[in-house]
Coordinates of C-alpha atoms and ligand atoms in Angstrom, one line a residue:
M160 CA -56.5 -22.7 10.3
L161 CA -53.2 -24.7 10.1
L162 CA -50.7 -23.8 7.1
N163 CA -51.1 -27.2 5.7
E164 CA -54.9 -26.9 5.8
T165 CA -54.8 -23.7 4.1
A166 CA -52.4 -25.1 1.4
D167 CA -55.0 -28.0 0.9
Q168 CA -57.8 -25.5 0.5
I169 CA -56.1 -23.6 -2.2
R170 CA -55.0 -26.8 -4.0
S171 CA -58.6 -28.1 -4.0
M172 CA -59.9 -24.9 -5.1
K173 CA -62.1 -24.3 -2.1
I174 CA -60.1 -21.1 -1.9
R175 CA -59.7 -19.7 -5.4
G176 CA -59.4 -16.8 -7.7
A177 CA -56.1 -15.1 -7.7
G178 CA -56.8 -12.3 -5.3
R179 CA -58.2 -14.4 -2.7
I180 CA -55.3 -17.0 -3.1
A181 CA -52.8 -14.0 -2.6
R182 CA -54.6 -12.8 0.6
T183 CA -55.2 -16.1 2.0
A184 CA -51.5 -16.8 1.5
A185 CA -50.4 -13.6 3.0
A186 CA -52.7 -14.3 6.1
A187 CA -51.5 -17.9 6.4
L188 CA -47.9 -16.9 6.6
R189 CA -48.5 -14.1 9.3
D190 CA -50.6 -16.8 11.3
Y191 CA -47.8 -19.3 10.9
A192 CA -45.1 -16.9 12.0
E193 CA -47.2 -16.2 15.1
T194 CA -47.2 -19.9 16.1
F195 CA -43.5 -20.0 16.4
E196 CA -42.0 -20.5 19.9
G197 CA -38.5 -20.1 20.6
S198 CA -35.7 -17.6 20.1
D199 CA -33.6 -19.0 17.5
L200 CA -34.1 -16.7 14.3
G201 CA -32.3 -19.5 11.9
S202 CA -35.0 -22.0 12.9
F203 CA -37.6 -19.3 12.4
R204 CA -36.7 -18.2 9.0
H205 CA -36.0 -22.0 7.9
G206 CA -39.7 -22.7 9.0
M207 CA -40.9 -19.6 7.2
D208 CA -39.1 -20.8 4.0
E209 CA -40.8 -24.2 4.4
A210 CA -44.2 -22.5 4.8
A211 CA -43.6 -20.2 1.7
C212 CA -42.7 -23.3 -0.3
T213 CA -45.8 -25.2 0.8
L214 CA -48.0 -22.3 -0.3
L215 CA -46.2 -21.7 -3.6
A216 CA -46.5 -25.3 -4.6
T217 CA -50.3 -25.3 -4.4
R218 CA -51.2 -23.7 -7.6
P219 CA -48.8 -22.7 -10.3
T220 CA -50.5 -19.9 -12.4
A221 CA -51.7 -17.1 -10.4
V222 CA -48.6 -14.7 -10.1
S223 CA -50.6 -12.9 -7.3
L224 CA -49.3 -16.0 -5.1
P225 CA -45.6 -15.7 -5.4
N226 CA -45.8 -11.9 -5.3
A227 CA -47.9 -11.8 -2.2
V228 CA -45.5 -14.5 -0.5
R229 CA -42.4 -12.6 -1.5
F230 CA -43.9 -9.3 -0.2
V231 CA -44.5 -10.8 3.1
M232 CA -41.2 -12.7 3.4
K233 CA -39.1 -9.8 2.3
A234 CA -40.2 -8.1 5.6
M235 CA -37.9 -10.4 7.6
D236 CA -34.8 -8.9 5.8
G237 CA -32.8 -6.9 8.4
T238 CA -34.6 -8.1 11.5
G239 CA -32.3 -9.4 14.2
T240 CA -34.5 -11.4 16.6
V241 CA -37.4 -13.7 16.3
P242 CA -40.2 -11.1 17.7
E243 CA -38.9 -8.5 15.4
A244 CA -39.3 -10.9 12.4
Q245 CA -42.6 -11.9 13.8
S246 CA -43.8 -8.4 14.1
A247 CA -42.4 -7.3 10.6
I248 CA -44.2 -10.3 9.0
T249 CA -47.5 -9.5 10.8
K250 CA -47.2 -5.8 9.5
A251 CA -46.3 -6.8 5.7
A252 CA -49.1 -9.5 5.7
D253 CA -51.7 -6.8 7.0
S254 CA -50.4 -4.3 4.8
F255 CA -50.9 -6.6 1.8
L256 CA -54.5 -7.4 2.8
L257 CA -55.6 -3.8 3.3
S258 CA -53.9 -2.8 0.0
S259 CA -55.4 -5.7 -1.9
K260 CA -58.8 -4.7 -0.6
H261 CA -58.2 -1.1 -1.5
A262 CA -56.8 -2.2 -5.1
V263 CA -60.2 -4.0 -5.8
E264 CA -62.3 -0.9 -4.8
W265 CA -60.1 1.4 -6.8
I266 CA -60.4 -1.1 -9.9
G267 CA -63.9 -1.0 -9.2
E268 CA -64.4 2.8 -9.3
I269 CA -62.1 3.0 -12.4
G270 CA -63.6 0.1 -14.3
A271 CA -67.2 1.6 -13.5
R272 CA -66.3 4.7 -15.6
H273 CA -65.9 2.4 -18.7
I274 CA -69.5 1.2 -18.4
S275 CA -72.2 3.5 -19.6
D276 CA -75.9 3.5 -18.6
G277 CA -77.6 0.8 -20.8
D278 CA -74.4 -1.2 -21.4
V279 CA -74.4 -4.9 -21.8
V280 CA -71.2 -6.6 -20.2
L281 CA -70.0 -10.0 -20.6
T282 CA -67.6 -11.5 -18.0
H283 CA -66.0 -15.0 -17.9
C284 CA -65.4 -17.0 -14.7
N285 CA -65.5 -15.6 -11.2
S286 CA -63.4 -12.5 -10.8
E287 CA -63.4 -10.1 -7.8
A288 CA -62.0 -7.3 -9.8
A289 CA -64.1 -7.7 -12.8
L290 CA -67.2 -8.1 -10.7
A291 CA -66.1 -4.9 -8.8
C292 CA -66.5 -2.7 -12.0
I293 CA -69.8 -4.2 -12.8
L294 CA -71.3 -3.8 -9.3
T295 CA -69.9 -0.4 -8.8
A296 CA -71.5 0.7 -12.0
H297 CA -74.7 -0.9 -10.8
R298 CA -74.2 0.9 -7.5
Q299 CA -74.3 3.9 -9.3
G300 CA -77.4 3.6 -10.6
K301 CA -76.4 2.6 -14.4
N302 CA -78.9 0.1 -15.8
L303 CA -76.8 -2.8 -16.9
E304 CA -77.5 -6.4 -18.3
V305 CA -74.6 -9.1 -18.1
F306 CA -73.9 -12.1 -19.8
A307 CA -72.0 -14.6 -17.6
T308 CA -70.4 -17.9 -18.8
E309 CA -70.8 -21.3 -17.3
V310 CA -67.2 -21.8 -17.1
R311 CA -66.5 -25.4 -17.8
P312 CA -65.5 -27.8 -16.2
R313 CA -65.5 -26.1 -12.7
N314 CA -68.6 -24.0 -13.2
Q315 CA -67.4 -20.9 -11.5
G316 CA -70.0 -19.1 -13.6
L317 CA -72.4 -20.2 -10.8
L318 CA -70.6 -18.1 -8.2
T319 CA -70.7 -14.9 -10.7
I320 CA -74.4 -15.2 -11.5
R321 CA -75.4 -15.8 -7.6
T322 CA -73.3 -12.6 -6.8
L323 CA -75.0 -10.5 -9.6
N324 CA -78.5 -11.9 -8.7
D325 CA -78.1 -11.0 -5.2
A326 CA -77.1 -7.5 -6.2
G327 CA -80.3 -7.4 -8.6
V328 CA -78.3 -7.2 -11.7
K329 CA -80.1 -8.5 -14.7
T330 CA -78.0 -11.4 -15.8
N331 CA -78.0 -14.0 -18.7
Y332 CA -76.3 -17.5 -18.0
I333 CA -74.9 -18.9 -21.0
V334 CA -72.6 -22.0 -22.0
D335 CA -68.9 -21.0 -22.9
S336 CA -69.6 -22.0 -26.5
A337 CA -72.5 -19.4 -26.8
V338 CA -70.2 -16.3 -26.5
R339 CA -69.8 -15.7 -30.2
S340 CA -73.7 -15.9 -30.8
F341 CA -74.4 -13.4 -28.3
I342 CA -71.1 -10.9 -28.7
N343 CA -72.9 -8.5 -31.1
D344 CA -75.4 -7.8 -28.1
V345 CA -72.5 -7.1 -25.7
D346 CA -70.9 -3.7 -25.4
L347 CA -68.0 -4.4 -23.2
V348 CA -66.1 -7.7 -22.2
I349 CA -64.6 -7.6 -18.6
T350 CA -62.6 -10.3 -17.1
G351 CA -60.0 -10.8 -14.4
A352 CA -56.4 -12.2 -14.7
D353 CA -54.3 -14.6 -13.0
A354 CA -51.1 -13.1 -14.6
V355 CA -50.1 -10.3 -16.7
T356 CA -46.6 -10.6 -18.5
V357 CA -44.1 -8.0 -19.6
N358 CA -45.4 -8.1 -23.0
G359 CA -48.9 -7.4 -21.8
A360 CA -50.4 -10.8 -22.3
V361 CA -53.1 -11.8 -20.0
V362 CA -53.3 -15.2 -18.5
N363 CA -56.8 -15.9 -17.2
K364 CA -59.4 -18.9 -16.8
I365 CA -59.4 -21.2 -20.0
G366 CA -61.7 -19.8 -22.6
T367 CA -60.7 -16.0 -22.0
S368 CA -58.6 -15.9 -25.1
Q369 CA -61.4 -17.3 -27.3
I370 CA -63.7 -14.6 -25.9
A371 CA -61.2 -11.8 -26.6
L372 CA -61.0 -13.1 -30.2
A373 CA -64.6 -13.0 -30.6
A374 CA -64.8 -9.6 -28.9
H375 CA -62.0 -8.4 -31.4
E376 CA -63.8 -9.6 -34.6
A377 CA -67.0 -7.8 -33.3
R378 CA -65.2 -4.7 -32.4
T379 CA -66.2 -5.0 -28.8
T380 CA -64.0 -3.4 -26.2
M381 CA -62.1 -6.0 -23.9
L382 CA -61.1 -4.8 -20.6
V383 CA -59.2 -6.7 -17.9
A384 CA -59.4 -5.9 -14.4
A385 CA -56.2 -6.8 -12.3
E386 CA -54.3 -5.5 -9.2
T387 CA -50.9 -4.8 -9.9
Y388 CA -49.6 -7.8 -7.8
K389 CA -50.9 -9.8 -10.8
F390 CA -48.2 -8.6 -13.1
A391 CA -45.4 -11.1 -13.5
P392 CA -41.7 -9.9 -12.7
R393 CA -40.1 -12.9 -13.7
S394 CA -41.5 -12.5 -17.2
I395 CA -38.9 -9.8 -17.7
L396 CA -36.4 -12.8 -17.9
G397 CA -38.4 -14.4 -20.7
E398 CA -39.8 -16.9 -18.0
R399 CA -43.2 -18.1 -19.3
I400 CA -46.3 -18.5 -16.9
E401 CA -47.0 -22.2 -16.0
I402 CA -50.5 -23.1 -17.3
E403 CA -51.7 -25.4 -14.7
E404 CA -53.2 -28.6 -16.0
R405 CA -55.8 -30.3 -13.9
Q406 CA -57.2 -33.8 -13.1
T407 CA -58.8 -35.2 -16.2
D408 CA -61.8 -36.4 -14.0
E409 CA -63.2 -32.6 -14.0
V410 CA -63.9 -33.2 -17.6
L411 CA -64.9 -36.6 -18.2
D412 CA -66.2 -39.2 -16.0
P413 CA -63.2 -41.7 -15.1
A414 CA -65.6 -44.8 -16.0
V415 CA -66.3 -43.5 -19.5
A416 CA -62.6 -42.5 -20.0
A417 CA -61.6 -46.0 -19.2
T418 CA -63.8 -47.2 -22.2
L419 CA -61.8 -45.0 -24.6
P420 CA -58.2 -45.9 -24.4
H421 CA -57.2 -43.8 -27.5
V422 CA -58.6 -40.8 -26.0
R423 CA -56.5 -38.5 -23.9
V424 CA -58.5 -35.8 -21.8
R425 CA -56.7 -32.5 -21.5
N426 CA -57.8 -29.9 -18.9
P427 CA -55.7 -26.7 -19.0
A428 CA -57.2 -24.4 -16.5
F429 CA -55.9 -21.2 -18.0
D430 CA -55.2 -19.8 -21.2
V431 CA -52.9 -16.7 -22.7
T432 CA -54.7 -13.8 -24.6
P433 CA -52.1 -11.7 -26.4
A434 CA -51.8 -7.9 -25.7
R435 CA -53.3 -6.9 -29.1
Y436 CA -56.7 -8.3 -28.1
V437 CA -56.9 -6.5 -25.0
D438 CA -58.0 -2.8 -25.1
E439 CA -57.1 -1.7 -21.5
I440 CA -55.9 -3.4 -18.2
V441 CA -57.7 -1.5 -15.4
T442 CA -55.5 -1.5 -12.2
E443 CA -55.6 0.2 -9.1
M444 CA -52.8 2.7 -10.5
G445 CA -55.4 3.6 -13.3
A446 CA -56.5 1.9 -16.7
I447 CA -53.3 1.3 -18.8
P448 CA -52.6 -0.2 -22.1
P449 CA -51.2 -3.7 -21.9
T450 CA -48.0 -2.6 -23.5
M451 CA -47.3 -0.6 -20.2
A452 CA -47.0 -3.8 -18.4
Y453 CA -43.2 -3.4 -18.1
I454 CA -43.5 0.0 -16.2
I455 CA -45.9 -1.4 -13.7
I456 CA -43.5 -4.4 -13.1
R457 CA -40.2 -2.0 -12.9
D458 CA -41.5 1.3 -11.4
H459 CA -44.4 0.2 -9.2
L460 CA -43.5 -3.4 -8.3
G461 CA -39.9 -2.5 -8.1
W462 CA -38.3 -5.4 -10.1
G463 CA -35.7 -4.2 -12.4
I464 CA -33.2 -6.9 -13.9
E465 CA -30.8 -6.3 -11.1
E466 CA -33.4 -8.1 -8.6
F467 CA -32.7 -11.1 -10.6
H468 CA -28.7 -10.8 -10.7
K469 CA -28.5 -13.6 -7.8
D470 CA -30.2 -15.9 -10.4
F471 CA -27.2 -15.6 -12.6
E472 CA -24.5 -16.1 -10.1
Ligands
LIG183 C1 -60.1 -17.8 -11.4 C2 -59.9 -16.8 -12.6 C3 -60.1 -15.5 -12.2 C4 -58.9 -14.9 -11.9 C5 -59.1 -13.3 -11.3 O1 -59.7 -19.2 -11.6 O2 -59.4 -17.2 -13.7 O3 -60.5 -14.8 -13.6 O4 -58.1 -15.4 -11.0 O5 -59.8 -13.4 -10.1 P1 -59.7 -20.2 -10.7 P2 -59.8 -12.3 -9.2 O6 -61.1 -20.3 -10.1 O7 -59.3 -21.5 -11.4 O8 -58.8 -19.9 -9.5 O9 -60.3 -10.9 -9.8 O10 -60.7 -12.6 -8.1 O11 -58.5 -12.1 -8.4

């Protein structure tokens, strides 16, 4: 697929979910690099920078996207010829794809240990990482029941219930606003994340923070399943995560909206759950309290403040 087509598919959400977006971007940069013909390293780098910008502009919230793009683009540092740069990019992209796949598997293993036989688990949206925990526990023979939300307005819950149904997991499908009615029947909430900031706040599909509040009130455990490449390095500068606000026609028929001149439709795609409502974040490095986010950003992802010095020059 051409790079622009890939970018369109991410923008239009044919490819969606933070992990998939990151892997798709890494693979797109690799494929784009391989199509370059010529020997001028400057033109090659320039083309790669443009490709990276095109991918970064697709969706603003999932931090996995800039983290994956940076990981692949950084591989060009120190290369002296186009073939060297191409091969470094291919190696980095392939290594990202493999480590992302392993990260989700590890999260599944670690998350499954938090699920006991007979547990009722609630999940929101369609998260590979959250589903990995549930499906691993199911494969281990634990008897589970899941509540899955509808996820207005894009109904990603349909993807989730199909996967759970295909795996033979007993599942209840509920509208988003029914969460509080059922939360006392739930032992554990597991969601994914699009970003985790340095203060341990979790950015995920709109509605996650209401679910976390309901879980907190009911003393139900709230787990977030997130690969470490969803942790946001720039949050150590105090930068906020941009919350994507999508087209209003996803929420209200434009013909109806046209009859309501005093009504403004809002459609934020994500919200922020403060760290105090999250019991643990299950990463491939282990389950951590959200307050350990800085350690992940600095020691595991390798982003100290010195990485940002050029921003201040
Ligand atoms: C998807 C969403 C998912 C996270 C984590 O939103 O909020 O919970 O991206 O998913 P959208 P994963 O459908 O708008 O992309 O664990 O698969 O990375």
